[in-house]
Coordinates of C-alpha atoms and ligand atoms in Angstrom, one line a residue:
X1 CA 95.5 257.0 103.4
X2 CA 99.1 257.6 103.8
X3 CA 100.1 261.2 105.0
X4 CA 101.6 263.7 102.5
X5 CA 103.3 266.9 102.8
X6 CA 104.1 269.8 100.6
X7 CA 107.8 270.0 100.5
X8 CA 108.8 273.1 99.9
X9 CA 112.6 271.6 98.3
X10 CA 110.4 269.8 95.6
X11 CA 107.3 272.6 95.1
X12 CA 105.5 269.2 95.4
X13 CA 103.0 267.2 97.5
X14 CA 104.6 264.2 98.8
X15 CA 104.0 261.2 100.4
X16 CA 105.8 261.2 103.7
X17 CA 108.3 258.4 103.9
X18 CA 110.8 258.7 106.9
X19 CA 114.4 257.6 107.0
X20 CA 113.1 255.1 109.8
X21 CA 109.9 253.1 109.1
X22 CA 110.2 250.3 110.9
X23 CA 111.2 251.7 114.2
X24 CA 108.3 254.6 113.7
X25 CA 110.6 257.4 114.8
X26 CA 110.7 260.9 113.5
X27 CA 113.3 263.7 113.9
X28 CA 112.1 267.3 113.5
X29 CA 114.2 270.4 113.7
X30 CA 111.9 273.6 114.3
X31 CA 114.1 277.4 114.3
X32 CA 113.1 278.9 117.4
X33 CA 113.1 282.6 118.9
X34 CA 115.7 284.5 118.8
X35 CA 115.7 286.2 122.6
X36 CA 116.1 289.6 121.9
X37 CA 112.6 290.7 123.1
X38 CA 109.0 289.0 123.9
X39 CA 108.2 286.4 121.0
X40 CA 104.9 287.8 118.9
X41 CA 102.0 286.2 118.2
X42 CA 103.1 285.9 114.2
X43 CA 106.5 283.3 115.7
X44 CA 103.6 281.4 117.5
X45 CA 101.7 280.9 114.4
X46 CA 104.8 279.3 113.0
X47 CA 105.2 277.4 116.5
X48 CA 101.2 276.2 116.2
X49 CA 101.4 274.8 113.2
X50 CA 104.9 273.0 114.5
X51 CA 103.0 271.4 117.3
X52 CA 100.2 270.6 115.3
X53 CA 102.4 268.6 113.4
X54 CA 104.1 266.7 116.0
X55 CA 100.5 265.9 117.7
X56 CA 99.2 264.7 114.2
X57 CA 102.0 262.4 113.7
X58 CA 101.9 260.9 117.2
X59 CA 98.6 260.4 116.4
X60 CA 99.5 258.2 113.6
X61 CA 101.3 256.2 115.9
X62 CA 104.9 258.2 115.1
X63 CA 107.4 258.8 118.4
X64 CA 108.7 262.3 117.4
X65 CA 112.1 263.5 118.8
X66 CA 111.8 267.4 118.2
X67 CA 114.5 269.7 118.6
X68 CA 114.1 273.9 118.3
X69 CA 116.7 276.2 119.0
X70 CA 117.2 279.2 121.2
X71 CA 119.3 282.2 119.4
X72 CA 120.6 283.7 122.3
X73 CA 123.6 285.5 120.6
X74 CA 123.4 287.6 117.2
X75 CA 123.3 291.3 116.1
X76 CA 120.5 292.1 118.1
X77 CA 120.9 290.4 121.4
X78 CA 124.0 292.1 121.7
X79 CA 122.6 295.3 120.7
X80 CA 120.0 294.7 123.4
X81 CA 122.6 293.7 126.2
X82 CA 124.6 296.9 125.7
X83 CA 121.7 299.2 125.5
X84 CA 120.1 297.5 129.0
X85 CA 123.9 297.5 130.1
X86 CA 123.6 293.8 131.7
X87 CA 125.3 290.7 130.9
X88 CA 124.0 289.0 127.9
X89 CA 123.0 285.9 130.1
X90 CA 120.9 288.2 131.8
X91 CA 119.3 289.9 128.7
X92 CA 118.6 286.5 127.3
X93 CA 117.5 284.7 130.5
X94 CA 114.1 287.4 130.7
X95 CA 112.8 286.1 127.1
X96 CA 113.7 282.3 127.5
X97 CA 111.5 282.2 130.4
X98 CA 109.0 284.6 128.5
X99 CA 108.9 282.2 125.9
X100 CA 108.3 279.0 128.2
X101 CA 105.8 280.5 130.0
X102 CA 103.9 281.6 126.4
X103 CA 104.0 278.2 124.8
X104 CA 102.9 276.5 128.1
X105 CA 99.8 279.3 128.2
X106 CA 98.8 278.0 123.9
X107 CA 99.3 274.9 125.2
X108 CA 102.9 274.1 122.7
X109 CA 103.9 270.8 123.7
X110 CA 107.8 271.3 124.6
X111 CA 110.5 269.9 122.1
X112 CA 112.9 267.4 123.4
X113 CA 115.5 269.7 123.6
X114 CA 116.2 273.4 123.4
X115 CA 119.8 274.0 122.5
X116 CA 121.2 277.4 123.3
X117 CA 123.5 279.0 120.5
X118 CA 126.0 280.0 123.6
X119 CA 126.1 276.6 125.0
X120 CA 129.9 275.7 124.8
X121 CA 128.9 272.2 123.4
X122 CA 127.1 273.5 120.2
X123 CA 130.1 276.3 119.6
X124 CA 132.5 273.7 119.6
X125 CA 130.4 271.9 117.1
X126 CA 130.2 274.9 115.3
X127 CA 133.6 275.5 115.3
X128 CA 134.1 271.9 113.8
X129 CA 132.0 271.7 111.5
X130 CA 133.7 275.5 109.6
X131 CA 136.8 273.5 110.1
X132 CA 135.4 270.7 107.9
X133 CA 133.9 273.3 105.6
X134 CA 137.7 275.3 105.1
X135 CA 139.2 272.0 104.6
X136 CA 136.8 271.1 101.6
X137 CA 137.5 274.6 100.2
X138 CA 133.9 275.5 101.2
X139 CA 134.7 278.2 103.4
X140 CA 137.2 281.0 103.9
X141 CA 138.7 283.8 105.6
X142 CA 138.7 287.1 104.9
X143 CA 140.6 290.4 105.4
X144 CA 138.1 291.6 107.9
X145 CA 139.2 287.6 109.9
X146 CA 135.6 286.5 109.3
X147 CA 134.8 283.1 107.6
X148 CA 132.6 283.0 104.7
X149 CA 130.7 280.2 102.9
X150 CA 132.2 280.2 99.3
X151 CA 128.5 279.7 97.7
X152 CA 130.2 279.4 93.9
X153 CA 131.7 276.3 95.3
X154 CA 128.1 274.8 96.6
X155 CA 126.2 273.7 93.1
X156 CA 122.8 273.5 94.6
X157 CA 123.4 276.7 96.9
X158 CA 119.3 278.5 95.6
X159 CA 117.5 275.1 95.0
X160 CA 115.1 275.7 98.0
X161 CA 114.9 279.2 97.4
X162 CA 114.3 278.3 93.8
X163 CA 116.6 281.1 92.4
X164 CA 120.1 280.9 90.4
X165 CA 122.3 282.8 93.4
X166 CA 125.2 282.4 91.9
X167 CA 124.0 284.7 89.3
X168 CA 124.1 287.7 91.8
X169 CA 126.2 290.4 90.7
X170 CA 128.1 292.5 93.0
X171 CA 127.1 295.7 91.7
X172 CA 126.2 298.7 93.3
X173 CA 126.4 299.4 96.9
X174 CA 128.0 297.1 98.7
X175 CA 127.7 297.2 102.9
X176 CA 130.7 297.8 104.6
X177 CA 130.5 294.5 106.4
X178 CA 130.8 292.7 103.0
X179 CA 133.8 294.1 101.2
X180 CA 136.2 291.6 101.9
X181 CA 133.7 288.6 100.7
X182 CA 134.5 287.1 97.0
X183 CA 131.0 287.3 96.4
X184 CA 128.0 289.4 97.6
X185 CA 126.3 285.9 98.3
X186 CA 128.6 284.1 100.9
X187 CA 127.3 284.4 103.8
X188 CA 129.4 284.4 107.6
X189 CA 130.0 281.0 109.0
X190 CA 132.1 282.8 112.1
X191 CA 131.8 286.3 112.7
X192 CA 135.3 288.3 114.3
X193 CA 135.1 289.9 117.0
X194 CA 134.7 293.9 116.9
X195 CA 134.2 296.6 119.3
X196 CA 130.7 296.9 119.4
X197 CA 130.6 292.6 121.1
X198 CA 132.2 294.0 124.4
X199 CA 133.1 290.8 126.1
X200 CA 130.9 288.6 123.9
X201 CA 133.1 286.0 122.0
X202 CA 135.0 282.8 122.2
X203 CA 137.9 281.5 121.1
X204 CA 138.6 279.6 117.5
X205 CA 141.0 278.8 115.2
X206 CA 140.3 281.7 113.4
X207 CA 140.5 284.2 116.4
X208 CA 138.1 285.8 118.9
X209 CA 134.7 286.0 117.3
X210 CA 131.1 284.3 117.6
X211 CA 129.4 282.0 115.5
X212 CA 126.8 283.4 112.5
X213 CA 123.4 282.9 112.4
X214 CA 123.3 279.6 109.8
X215 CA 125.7 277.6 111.2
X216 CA 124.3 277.5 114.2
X217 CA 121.0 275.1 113.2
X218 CA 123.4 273.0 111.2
X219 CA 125.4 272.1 114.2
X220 CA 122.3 271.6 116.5
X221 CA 120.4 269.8 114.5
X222 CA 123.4 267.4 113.6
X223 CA 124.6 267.4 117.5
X224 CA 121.0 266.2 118.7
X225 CA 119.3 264.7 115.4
X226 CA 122.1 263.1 113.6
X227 CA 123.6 263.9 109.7
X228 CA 120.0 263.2 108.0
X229 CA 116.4 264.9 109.9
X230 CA 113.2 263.9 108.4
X231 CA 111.4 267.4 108.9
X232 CA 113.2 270.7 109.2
X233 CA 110.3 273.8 109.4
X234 CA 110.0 277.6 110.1
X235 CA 108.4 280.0 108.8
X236 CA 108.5 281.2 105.0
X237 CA 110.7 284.0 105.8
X238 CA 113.4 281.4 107.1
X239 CA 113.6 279.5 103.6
X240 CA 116.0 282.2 102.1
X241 CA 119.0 282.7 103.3
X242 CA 118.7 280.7 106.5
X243 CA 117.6 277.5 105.4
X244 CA 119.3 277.8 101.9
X245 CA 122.2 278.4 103.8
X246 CA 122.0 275.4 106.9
X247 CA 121.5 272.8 103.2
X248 CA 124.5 274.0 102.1
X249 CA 126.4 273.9 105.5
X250 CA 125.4 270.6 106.7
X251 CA 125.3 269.2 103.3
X252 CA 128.6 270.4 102.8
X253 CA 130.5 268.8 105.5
X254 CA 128.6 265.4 105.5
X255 CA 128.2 265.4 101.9
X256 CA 124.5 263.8 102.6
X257 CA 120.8 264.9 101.7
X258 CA 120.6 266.7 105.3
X259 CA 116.5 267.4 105.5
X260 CA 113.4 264.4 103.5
X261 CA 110.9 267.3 103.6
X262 CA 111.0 271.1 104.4
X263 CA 107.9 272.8 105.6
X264 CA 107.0 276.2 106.1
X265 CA 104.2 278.3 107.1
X266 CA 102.8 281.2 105.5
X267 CA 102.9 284.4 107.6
X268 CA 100.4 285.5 110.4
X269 CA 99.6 289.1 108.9
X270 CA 97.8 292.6 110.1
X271 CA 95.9 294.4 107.2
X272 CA 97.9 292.5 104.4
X273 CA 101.4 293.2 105.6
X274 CA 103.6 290.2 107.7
X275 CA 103.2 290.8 111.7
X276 CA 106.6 291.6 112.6
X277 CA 109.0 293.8 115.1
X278 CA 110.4 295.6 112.5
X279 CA 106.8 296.8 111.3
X280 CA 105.6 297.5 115.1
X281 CA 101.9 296.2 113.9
X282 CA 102.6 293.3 116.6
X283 CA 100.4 291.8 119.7
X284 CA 102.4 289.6 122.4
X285 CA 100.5 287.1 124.5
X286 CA 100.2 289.3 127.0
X287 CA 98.8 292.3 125.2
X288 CA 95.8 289.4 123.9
X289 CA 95.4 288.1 127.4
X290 CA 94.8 291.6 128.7
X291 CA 92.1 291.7 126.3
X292 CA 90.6 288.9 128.0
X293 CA 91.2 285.8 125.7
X294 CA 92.4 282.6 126.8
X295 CA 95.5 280.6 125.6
X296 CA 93.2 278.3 124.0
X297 CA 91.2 280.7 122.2
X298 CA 94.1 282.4 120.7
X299 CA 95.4 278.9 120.4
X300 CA 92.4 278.0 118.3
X301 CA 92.5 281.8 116.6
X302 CA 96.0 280.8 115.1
X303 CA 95.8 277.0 114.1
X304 CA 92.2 276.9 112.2
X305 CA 93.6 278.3 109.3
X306 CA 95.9 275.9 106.6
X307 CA 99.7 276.7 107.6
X308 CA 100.2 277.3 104.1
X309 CA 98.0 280.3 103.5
X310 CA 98.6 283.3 104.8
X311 CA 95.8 284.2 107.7
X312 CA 95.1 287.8 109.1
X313 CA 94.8 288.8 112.1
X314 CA 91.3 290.8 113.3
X315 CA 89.4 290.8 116.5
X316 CA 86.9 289.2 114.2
X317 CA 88.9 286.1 114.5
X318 CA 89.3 286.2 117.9
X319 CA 85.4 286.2 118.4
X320 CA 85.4 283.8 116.2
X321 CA 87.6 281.7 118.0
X322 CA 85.9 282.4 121.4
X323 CA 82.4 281.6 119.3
X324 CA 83.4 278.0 118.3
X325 CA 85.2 276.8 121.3
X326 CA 82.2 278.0 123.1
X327 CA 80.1 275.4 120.8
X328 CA 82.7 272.9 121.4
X329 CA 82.5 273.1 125.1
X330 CA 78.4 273.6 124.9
X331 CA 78.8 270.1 122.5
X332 CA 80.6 268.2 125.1
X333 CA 78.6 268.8 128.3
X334 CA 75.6 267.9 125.7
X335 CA 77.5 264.3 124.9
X336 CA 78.3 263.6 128.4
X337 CA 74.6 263.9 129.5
X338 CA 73.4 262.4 126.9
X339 CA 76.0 259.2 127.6
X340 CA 74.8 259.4 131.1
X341 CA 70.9 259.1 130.3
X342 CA 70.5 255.6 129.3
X343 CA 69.2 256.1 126.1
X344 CA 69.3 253.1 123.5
X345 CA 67.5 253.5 120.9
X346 CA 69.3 250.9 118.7
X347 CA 68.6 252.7 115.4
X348 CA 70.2 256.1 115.8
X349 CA 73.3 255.0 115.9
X350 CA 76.0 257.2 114.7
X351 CA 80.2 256.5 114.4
X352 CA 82.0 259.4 113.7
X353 CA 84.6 257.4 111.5
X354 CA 88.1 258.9 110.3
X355 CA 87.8 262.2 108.6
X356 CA 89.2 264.2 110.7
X357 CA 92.2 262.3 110.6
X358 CA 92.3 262.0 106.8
X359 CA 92.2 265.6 106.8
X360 CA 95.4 265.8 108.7
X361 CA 97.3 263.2 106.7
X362 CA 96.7 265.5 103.5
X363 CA 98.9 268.3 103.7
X364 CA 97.5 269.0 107.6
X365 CA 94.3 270.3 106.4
X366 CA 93.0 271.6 109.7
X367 CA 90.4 273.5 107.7
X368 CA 88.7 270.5 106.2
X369 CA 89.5 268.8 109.5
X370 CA 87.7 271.3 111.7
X371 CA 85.2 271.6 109.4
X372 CA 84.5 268.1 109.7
X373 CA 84.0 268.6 114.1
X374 CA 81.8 271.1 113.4
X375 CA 79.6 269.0 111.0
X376 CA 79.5 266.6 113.3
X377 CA 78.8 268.8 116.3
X378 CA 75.6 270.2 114.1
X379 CA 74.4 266.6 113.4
X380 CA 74.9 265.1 116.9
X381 CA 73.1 268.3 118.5
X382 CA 70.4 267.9 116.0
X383 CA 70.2 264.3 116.9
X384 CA 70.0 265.1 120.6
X385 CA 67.6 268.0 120.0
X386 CA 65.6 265.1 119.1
X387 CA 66.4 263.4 122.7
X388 CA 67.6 260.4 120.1
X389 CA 71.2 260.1 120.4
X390 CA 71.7 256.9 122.1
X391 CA 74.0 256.3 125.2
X392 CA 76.7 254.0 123.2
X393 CA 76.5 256.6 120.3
X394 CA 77.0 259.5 122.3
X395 CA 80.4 257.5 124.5
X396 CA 82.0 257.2 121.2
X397 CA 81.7 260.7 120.1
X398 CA 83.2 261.4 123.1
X399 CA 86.1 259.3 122.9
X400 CA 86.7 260.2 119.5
X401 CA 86.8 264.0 120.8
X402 CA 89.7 262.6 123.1
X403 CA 91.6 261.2 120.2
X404 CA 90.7 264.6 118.4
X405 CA 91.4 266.9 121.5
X406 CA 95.3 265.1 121.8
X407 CA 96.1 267.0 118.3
X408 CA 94.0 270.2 118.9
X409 CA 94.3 270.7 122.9
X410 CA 91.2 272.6 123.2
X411 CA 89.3 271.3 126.0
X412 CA 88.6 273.9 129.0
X413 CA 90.5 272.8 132.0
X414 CA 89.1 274.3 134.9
X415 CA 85.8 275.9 134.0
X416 CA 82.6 274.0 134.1
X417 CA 80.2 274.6 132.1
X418 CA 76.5 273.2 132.5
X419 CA 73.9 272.9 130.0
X420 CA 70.8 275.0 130.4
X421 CA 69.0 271.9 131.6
X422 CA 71.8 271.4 134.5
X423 CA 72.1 274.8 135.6
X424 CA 68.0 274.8 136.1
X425 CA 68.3 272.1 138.3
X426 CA 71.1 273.5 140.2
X427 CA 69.6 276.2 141.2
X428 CA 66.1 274.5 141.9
X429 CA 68.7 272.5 144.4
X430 CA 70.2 276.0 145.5
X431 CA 66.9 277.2 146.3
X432 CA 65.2 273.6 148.1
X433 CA 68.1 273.4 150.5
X434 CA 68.3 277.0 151.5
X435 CA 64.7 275.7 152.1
X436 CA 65.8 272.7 154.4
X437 CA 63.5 271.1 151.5
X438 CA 66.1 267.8 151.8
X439 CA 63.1 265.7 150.4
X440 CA 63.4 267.7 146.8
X441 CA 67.2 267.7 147.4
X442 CA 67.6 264.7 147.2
X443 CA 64.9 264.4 144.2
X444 CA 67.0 267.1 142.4
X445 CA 70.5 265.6 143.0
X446 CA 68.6 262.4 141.6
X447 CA 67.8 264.1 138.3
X448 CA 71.3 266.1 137.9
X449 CA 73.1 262.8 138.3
X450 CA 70.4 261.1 135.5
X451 CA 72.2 263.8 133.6
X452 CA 75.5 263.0 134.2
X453 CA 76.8 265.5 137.0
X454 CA 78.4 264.2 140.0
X455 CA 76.5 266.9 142.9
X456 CA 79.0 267.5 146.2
X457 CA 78.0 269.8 148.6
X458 CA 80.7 271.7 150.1
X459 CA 81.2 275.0 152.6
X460 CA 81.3 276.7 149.2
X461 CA 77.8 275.1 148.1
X462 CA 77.2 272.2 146.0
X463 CA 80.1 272.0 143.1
X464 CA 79.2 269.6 140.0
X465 CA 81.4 267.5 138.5
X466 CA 80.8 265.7 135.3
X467 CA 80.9 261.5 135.3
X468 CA 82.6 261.0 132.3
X469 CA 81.9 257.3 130.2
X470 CA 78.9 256.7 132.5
X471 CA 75.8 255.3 131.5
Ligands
AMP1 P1 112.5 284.9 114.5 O1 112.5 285.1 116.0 O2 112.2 286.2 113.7 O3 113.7 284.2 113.9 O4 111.2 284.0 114.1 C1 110.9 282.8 114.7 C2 110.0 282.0 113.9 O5 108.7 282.7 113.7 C3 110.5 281.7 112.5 O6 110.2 280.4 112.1 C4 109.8 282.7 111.6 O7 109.7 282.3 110.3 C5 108.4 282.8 112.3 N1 107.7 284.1 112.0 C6 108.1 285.3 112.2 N2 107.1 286.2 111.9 C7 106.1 285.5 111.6 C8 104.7 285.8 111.1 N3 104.3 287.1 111.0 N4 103.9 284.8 110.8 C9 104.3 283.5 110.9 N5 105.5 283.2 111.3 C10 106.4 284.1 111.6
ZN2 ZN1 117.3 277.8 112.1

């Protein structure tokens, strides 16, 4: 089955063709955090379902270049700087490395590349690119020396949003900040510098200033992706004005369809309403890791629901999450015994075929997709309740889970976790060599290898290791 995405441009299910085929190479172009404090679980939903993506497509045999963004200047970093009275490099640098350490804990593969807005490469891009946009009488200045985008001048300016924009009256209040624009719509391409920036700004043809929030993706993405990106995504909240607005940038100056398919995922939310900063109903990593959950469990908590449906947060979920990670884990030591024992039954064979893949390629349906590991896990446990699942059967469940654990990234790292069976024995081996029984420590190591666990004995005491593919 080929894979299919909802576009969010079309309001349609599509199959996914790529600008490349033949060479099998995807660009993506993910928004990223805007450094102005520690990221929130709701921004990692957005970046779970991100790297879910990228992982499903590499397994379809896809190389992905991915880039995502830092926003490391804007209205609220600089409110931050002044108010912690340190150099914005500073302020920024604390929530950069906040947010590398968070996505390495839910195990986010890294993009390629994570432009900074402030990098002097990108602002000169910037800088070009509203050059371009003046010169096709897309943009303009102001009064207040600011550059606009002229959206009466952009004819599909609203068709992501799916609204007429150009419709917006200016009536009633108007903000300060926007008398000077033609029309309540256009939105700052370069903002001038005030009092408030301090020493933030750089130099451009239009005066001191700093770039706006928009134009910053369109330079970015063109800088490191090229004119034309296969997959742009964010979150819902970023499809109006942001992404409206980077179409109508990039689109602008290259005069070419800038994104194939827009994604976007539905909010993380807490008792109906969307987890934000604003709202202060927020948890950070760290405030869940206190708590005592792993990065895989949260992990798991935040990707088993389909990105496009919203999914609420409870401690429920989090149990949940701890519950079926704890069967997955309970599964696997099961399989790998099972492909140590020698079984071969000949008839109880069992393949555990493509499903799970399938799932993925429509729409990423990691609900059906999951739901499919965990009607597997029931059958192969059932099987092996049984003492019938044979050796060969029970090696190619676990390679599957390889093939399947290289898009979820599930599998416990460190911890080892023994079936009731193994521990039994352990102890029983504990207990004969505190004994000096060698004779029946020998016997035992015997059985717990029959089982599939490598026995070392140590300073510490004996440590088991599992022999994976035996058999
Ligand atoms: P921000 O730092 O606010 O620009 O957000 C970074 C990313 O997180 C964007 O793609 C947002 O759409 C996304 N996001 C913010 N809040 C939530 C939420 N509660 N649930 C899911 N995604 C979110
Ligand atoms: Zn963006």
């Amino acid at each position: 089955m080929a894979l299919h995405f909802f576009n969010s441009y079309s309001r349609e299910i599509e199959e996914f063709q790529p600008r490349d085929p033949a060479q099998r190479k995807i660009s993506i172009y993910t928004c990223g955090p805007t450094v102005y404090s520690r990221a929130h679980i709701g921004n990692f939903r957005a970046y779970i379902f991100e790297d879910l993506l990228q992982r499903h497509l590499e397994l379809r045999g896809y190389k992905v270049h991915r880039v995502m963004n830092i926003t490391d200047v804007d209205d609220k970093t600089i409110r931050g700087t002044r108010e912690a009275k340190i150099p914005l490099s500073k302020f920024t640098a604390q929530f950069k490395e906040a947010f590398f350490e968070d996505i390495e804990t839910l195990r986010i593969k890294r993009a390629d590349d994570f432009p900074a807005a402030t990098d002097q490469r990108y602002i000169d891009k910037m800088i070009e690119m509203i050059a371009a946009l003046i010169s096709r009488g897309l943009a303009y200045q102001a009064d207040d020396k600011s550059v606009y985008f002229r959206i009466n001048k952009f004819p599909d300016y609203g068709k992501l949003a799916h609204f007429d924009l150009t419709q917006l009256q200016s009536t009633g209040r108007v903000k300060h900040d926007e008398y000077d624009k033609e029309h309540i719509g256009d939105f700052a391409l370069w903002k001038a510098w005030d009092e408030e920036d301090g020493d933030i700004g750089w130099e451009s043809p239009w005066g001191r200033g700093r770039p706006g929030w928009h134009i910053e993706c369109s330079a970015m993405s063109t800088a490191l992706l090229s004119d034309q990106i296969d997959i742009h995504c964010g979150g819902v909240d970023n499809i109006f004005p942001h992404h409206e607005a980077e179409i109508a940038q990039s689109e602008g100056v290259t005069g070419k369809k800038f994104v194939r398919y827009w994604l976007h995922c539905a909010h993380l939310l807490v008792d109906g309403q969307k987890m934000s900063k604003s709202l202060g109903n927020f948890y950070t990593l760290p405030n869940l890791l206190e708590k005592g959950y792993t990065g895989r469990e949260i992990r798991y908590a935040l990707m088993r629901v389909h990105y496009r449906a919203p999914l609420n947060f409870t401690w429920e979920g989090m149990e949940e999450a701890r519950q079926a990670l704890a069967r997955i884990n309970e599964w696997l030591v099961r399989l790998r015994e099972a492909a140590a024992k020698n079984i071969d039954k000949g008839k109880n064979k069992t393949q555990p075929g493509s499903l799970f893949e399938e799932a993925l390629d429509d729409d990423l349906n990691i609900s059906a997709a999951l739901g499919f590991l965990f009607e597997s896990i029931r059958e192969t446990n059932r099987t092996m309740d049984r003492n019938k699942l044979d050796a060969s059967s029970a090696r190619a469940w676990l390679n599957w889970w390889e093939r399947v654990n290289n898009v979820l990234d599930l599998e416990t790292e460190n911890e080892v976790v023994l079936s009731a069976e193994v521990a039994q024995l352990a102890k029983d081996r504990e207990n004969a060599r505190r004994e000096k029984n060698w004779k029946q420590s020998d016997e035992l190591r015997d059985r717990i290898s029959a089982l599939g666990w490598e026995v070392r004995d140590t300073n510490d005491g004996q440590k088991l290791t599992p022999r994976m593919g035996s058999g």
